[in-house]
Tab-separated table of N, CA and C in Angstrom:
chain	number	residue	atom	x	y	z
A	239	UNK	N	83.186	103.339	89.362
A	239	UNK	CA	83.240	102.474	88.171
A	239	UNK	C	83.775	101.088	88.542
A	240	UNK	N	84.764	100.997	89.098
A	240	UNK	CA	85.650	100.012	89.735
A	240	UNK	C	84.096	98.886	90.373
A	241	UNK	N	83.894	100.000	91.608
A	241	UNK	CA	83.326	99.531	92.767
A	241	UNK	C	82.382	98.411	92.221
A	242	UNK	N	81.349	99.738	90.896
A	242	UNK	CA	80.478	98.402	90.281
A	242	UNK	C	80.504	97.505	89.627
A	243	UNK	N	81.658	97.550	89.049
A	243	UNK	CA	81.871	96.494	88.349
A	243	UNK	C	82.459	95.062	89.268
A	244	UNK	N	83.131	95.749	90.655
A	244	UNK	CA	82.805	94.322	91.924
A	244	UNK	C	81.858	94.022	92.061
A	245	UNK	N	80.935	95.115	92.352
A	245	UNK	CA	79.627	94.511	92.959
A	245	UNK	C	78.995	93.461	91.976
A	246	UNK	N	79.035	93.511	90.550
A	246	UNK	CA	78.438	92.561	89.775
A	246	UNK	C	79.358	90.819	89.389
A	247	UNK	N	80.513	91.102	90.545
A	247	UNK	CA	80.832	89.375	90.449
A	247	UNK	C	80.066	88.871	91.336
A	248	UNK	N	80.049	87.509	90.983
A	248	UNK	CA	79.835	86.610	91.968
A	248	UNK	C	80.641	86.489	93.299
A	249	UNK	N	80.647	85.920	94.132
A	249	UNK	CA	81.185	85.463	95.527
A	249	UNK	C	82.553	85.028	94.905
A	250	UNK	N	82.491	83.553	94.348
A	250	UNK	CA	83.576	82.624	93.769
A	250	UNK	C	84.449	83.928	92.911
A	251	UNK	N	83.685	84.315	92.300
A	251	UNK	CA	84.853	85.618	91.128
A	251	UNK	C	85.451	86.739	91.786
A	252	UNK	N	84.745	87.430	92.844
A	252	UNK	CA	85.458	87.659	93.751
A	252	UNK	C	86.831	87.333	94.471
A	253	UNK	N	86.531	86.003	95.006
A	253	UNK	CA	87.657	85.451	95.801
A	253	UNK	C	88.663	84.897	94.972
A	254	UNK	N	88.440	84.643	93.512
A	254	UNK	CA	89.437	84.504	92.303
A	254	UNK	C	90.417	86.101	92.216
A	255	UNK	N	89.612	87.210	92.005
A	255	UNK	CA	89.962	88.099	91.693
A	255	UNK	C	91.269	88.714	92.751
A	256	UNK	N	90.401	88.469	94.075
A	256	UNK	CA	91.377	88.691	95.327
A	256	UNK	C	92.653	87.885	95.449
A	257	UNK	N	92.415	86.188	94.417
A	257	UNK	CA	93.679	85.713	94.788
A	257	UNK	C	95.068	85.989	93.463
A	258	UNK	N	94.042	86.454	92.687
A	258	UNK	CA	95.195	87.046	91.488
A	258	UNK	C	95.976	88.454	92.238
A	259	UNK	N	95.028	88.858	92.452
A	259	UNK	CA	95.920	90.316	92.816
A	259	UNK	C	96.496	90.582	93.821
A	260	UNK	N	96.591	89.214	94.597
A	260	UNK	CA	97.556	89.039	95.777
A	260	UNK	C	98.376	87.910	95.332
A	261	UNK	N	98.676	87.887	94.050
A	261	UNK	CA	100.377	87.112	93.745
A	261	UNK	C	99.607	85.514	92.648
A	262	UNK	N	98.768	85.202	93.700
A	262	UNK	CA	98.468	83.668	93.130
A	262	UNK	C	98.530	83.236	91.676
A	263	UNK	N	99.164	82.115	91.339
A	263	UNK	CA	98.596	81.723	89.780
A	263	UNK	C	97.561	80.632	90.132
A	264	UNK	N	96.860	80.511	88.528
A	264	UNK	CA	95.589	79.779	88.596
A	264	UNK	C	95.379	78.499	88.922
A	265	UNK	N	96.925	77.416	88.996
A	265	UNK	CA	96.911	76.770	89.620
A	265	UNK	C	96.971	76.326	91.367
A	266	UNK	N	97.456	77.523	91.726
A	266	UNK	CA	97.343	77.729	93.040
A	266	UNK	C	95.924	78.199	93.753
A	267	UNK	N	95.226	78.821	92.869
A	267	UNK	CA	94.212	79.358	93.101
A	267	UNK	C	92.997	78.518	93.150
A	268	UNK	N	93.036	77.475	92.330
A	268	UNK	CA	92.514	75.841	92.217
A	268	UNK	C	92.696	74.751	93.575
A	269	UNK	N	94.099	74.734	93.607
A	269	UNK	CA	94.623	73.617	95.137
A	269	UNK	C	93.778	75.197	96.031
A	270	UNK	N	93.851	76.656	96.760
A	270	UNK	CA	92.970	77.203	97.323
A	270	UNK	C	91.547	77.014	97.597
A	271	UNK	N	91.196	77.168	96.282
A	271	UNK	CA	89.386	77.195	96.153
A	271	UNK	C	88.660	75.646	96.000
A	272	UNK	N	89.734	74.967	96.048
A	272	UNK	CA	89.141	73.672	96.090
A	272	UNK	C	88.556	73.360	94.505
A	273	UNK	N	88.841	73.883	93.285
A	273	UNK	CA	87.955	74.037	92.303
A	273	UNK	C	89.120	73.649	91.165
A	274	UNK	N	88.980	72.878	89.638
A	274	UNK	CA	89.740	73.073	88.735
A	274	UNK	C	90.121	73.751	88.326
A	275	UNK	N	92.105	73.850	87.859
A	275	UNK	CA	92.413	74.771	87.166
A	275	UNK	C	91.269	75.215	86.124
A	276	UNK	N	90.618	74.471	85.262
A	276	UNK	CA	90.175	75.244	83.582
A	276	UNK	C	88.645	75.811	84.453
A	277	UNK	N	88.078	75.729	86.013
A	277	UNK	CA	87.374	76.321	86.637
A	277	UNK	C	87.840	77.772	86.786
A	278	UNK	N	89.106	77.893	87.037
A	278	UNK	CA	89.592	79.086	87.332
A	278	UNK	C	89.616	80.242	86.449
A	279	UNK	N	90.349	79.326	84.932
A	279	UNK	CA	90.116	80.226	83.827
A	279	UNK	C	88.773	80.768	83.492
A	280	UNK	N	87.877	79.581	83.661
A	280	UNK	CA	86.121	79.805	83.552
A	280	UNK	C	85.778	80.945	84.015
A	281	UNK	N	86.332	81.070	85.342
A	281	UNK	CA	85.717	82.075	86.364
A	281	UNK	C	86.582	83.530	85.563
A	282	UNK	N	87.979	83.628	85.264
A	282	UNK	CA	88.808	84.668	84.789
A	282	UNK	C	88.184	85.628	83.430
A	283	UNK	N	87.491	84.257	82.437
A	283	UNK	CA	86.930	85.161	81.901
A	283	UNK	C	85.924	85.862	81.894
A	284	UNK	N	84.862	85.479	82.540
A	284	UNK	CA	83.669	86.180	83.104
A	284	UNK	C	84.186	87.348	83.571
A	285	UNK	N	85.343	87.347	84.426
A	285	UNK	CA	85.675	88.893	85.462
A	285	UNK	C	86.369	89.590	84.299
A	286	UNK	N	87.220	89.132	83.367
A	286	UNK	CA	87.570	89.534	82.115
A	286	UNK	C	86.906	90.657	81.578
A	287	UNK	N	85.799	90.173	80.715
A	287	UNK	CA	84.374	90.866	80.146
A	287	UNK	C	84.186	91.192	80.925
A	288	UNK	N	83.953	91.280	82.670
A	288	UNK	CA	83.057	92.178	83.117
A	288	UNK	C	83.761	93.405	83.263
A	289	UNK	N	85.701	93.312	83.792
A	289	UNK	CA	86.335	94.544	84.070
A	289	UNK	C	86.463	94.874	83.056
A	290	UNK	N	86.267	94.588	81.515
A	290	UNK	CA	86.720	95.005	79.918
A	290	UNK	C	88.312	95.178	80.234
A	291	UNK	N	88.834	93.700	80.578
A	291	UNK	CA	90.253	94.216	80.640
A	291	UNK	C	90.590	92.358	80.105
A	292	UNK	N	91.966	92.022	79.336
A	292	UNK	CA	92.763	90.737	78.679
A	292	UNK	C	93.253	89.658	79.675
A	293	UNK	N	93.498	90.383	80.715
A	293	UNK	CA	94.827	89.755	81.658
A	293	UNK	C	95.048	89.580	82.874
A	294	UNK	N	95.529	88.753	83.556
A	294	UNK	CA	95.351	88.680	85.236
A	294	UNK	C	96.414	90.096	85.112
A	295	UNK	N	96.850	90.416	84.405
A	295	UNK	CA	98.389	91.514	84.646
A	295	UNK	C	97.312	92.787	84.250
A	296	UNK	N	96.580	92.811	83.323
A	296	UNK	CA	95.699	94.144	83.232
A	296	UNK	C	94.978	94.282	84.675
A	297	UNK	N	94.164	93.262	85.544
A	297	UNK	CA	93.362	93.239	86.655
A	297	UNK	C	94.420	93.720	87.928
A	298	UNK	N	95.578	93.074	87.594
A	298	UNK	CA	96.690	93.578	89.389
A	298	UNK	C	96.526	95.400	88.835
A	299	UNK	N	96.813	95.320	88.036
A	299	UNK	CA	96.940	96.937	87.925
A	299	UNK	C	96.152	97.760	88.262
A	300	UNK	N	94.783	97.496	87.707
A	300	UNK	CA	93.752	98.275	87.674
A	300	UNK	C	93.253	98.519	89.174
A	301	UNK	N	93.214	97.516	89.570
A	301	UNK	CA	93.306	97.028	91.244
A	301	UNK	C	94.120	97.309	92.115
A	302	UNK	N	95.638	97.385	91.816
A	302	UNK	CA	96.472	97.838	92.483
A	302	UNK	C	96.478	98.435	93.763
A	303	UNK	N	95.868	99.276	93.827
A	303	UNK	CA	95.648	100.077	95.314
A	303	UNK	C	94.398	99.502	95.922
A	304	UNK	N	94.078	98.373	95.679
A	304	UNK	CA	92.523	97.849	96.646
A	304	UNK	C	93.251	96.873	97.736
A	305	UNK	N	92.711	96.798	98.936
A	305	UNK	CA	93.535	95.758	99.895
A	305	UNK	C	92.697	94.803	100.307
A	306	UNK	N	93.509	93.723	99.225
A	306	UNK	CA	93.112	92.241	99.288
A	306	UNK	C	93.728	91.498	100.277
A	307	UNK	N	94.470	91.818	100.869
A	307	UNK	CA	94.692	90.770	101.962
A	307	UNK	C	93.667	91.611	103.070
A	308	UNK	N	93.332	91.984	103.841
A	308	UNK	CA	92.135	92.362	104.066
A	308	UNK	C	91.162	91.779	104.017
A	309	UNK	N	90.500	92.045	102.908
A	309	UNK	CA	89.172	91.413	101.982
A	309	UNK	C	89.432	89.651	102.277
A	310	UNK	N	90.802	89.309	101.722
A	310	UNK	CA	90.952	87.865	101.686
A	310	UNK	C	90.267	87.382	103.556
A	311	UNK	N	91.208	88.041	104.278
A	311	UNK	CA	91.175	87.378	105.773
A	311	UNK	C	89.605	87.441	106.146
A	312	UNK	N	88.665	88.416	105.486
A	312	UNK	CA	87.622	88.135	106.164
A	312	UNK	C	86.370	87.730	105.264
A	313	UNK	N	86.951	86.967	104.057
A	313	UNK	CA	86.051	86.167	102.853
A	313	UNK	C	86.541	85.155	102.898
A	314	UNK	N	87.823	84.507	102.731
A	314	UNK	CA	88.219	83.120	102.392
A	314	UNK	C	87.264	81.972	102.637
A	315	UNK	N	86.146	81.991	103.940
A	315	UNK	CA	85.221	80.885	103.697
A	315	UNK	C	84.316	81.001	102.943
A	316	UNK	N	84.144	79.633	102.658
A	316	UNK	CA	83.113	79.735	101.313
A	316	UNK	C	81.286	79.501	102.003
């Protein structure tokens, strides 16, 4: 369930998703991705509706046991 509902982000929502659930806020995640904060939110709610979940705090959870630093070290280029 999880899995597919990754598979249906984008690249960019992805690497948003990976930087929430490894600590980041959305302004940090902006100076990261090279992209505007209200880009970030843009991107948050799309992954929002797609996980049917409110909150970067509903997504660490749900996620919790996935290893994003991992994932991060071998995605971070765009």
């Amino acid at each position: 369930e999880l899995e597919s509902r990754w598979s249906s982000l984008s690249r960019r929502e992805q690497q948003v998703v990976a930087l929430i659930c490894l600590g980041y806020r959305n302004y940090e995640i902006a100076k990261i991705l090279v992209i505007a904060p209200e880009t970030v939110k843009t991107h948050l709610q799309g992954i929002f509706n797609k996980f049917d979940l409110r909150s970067s705090r509903e997504l660490r959870l749900a996620l919790k046991n996935w290893d994003f630093d991992g994932w991060w070290d071998q995605n971070r280029q765009e």
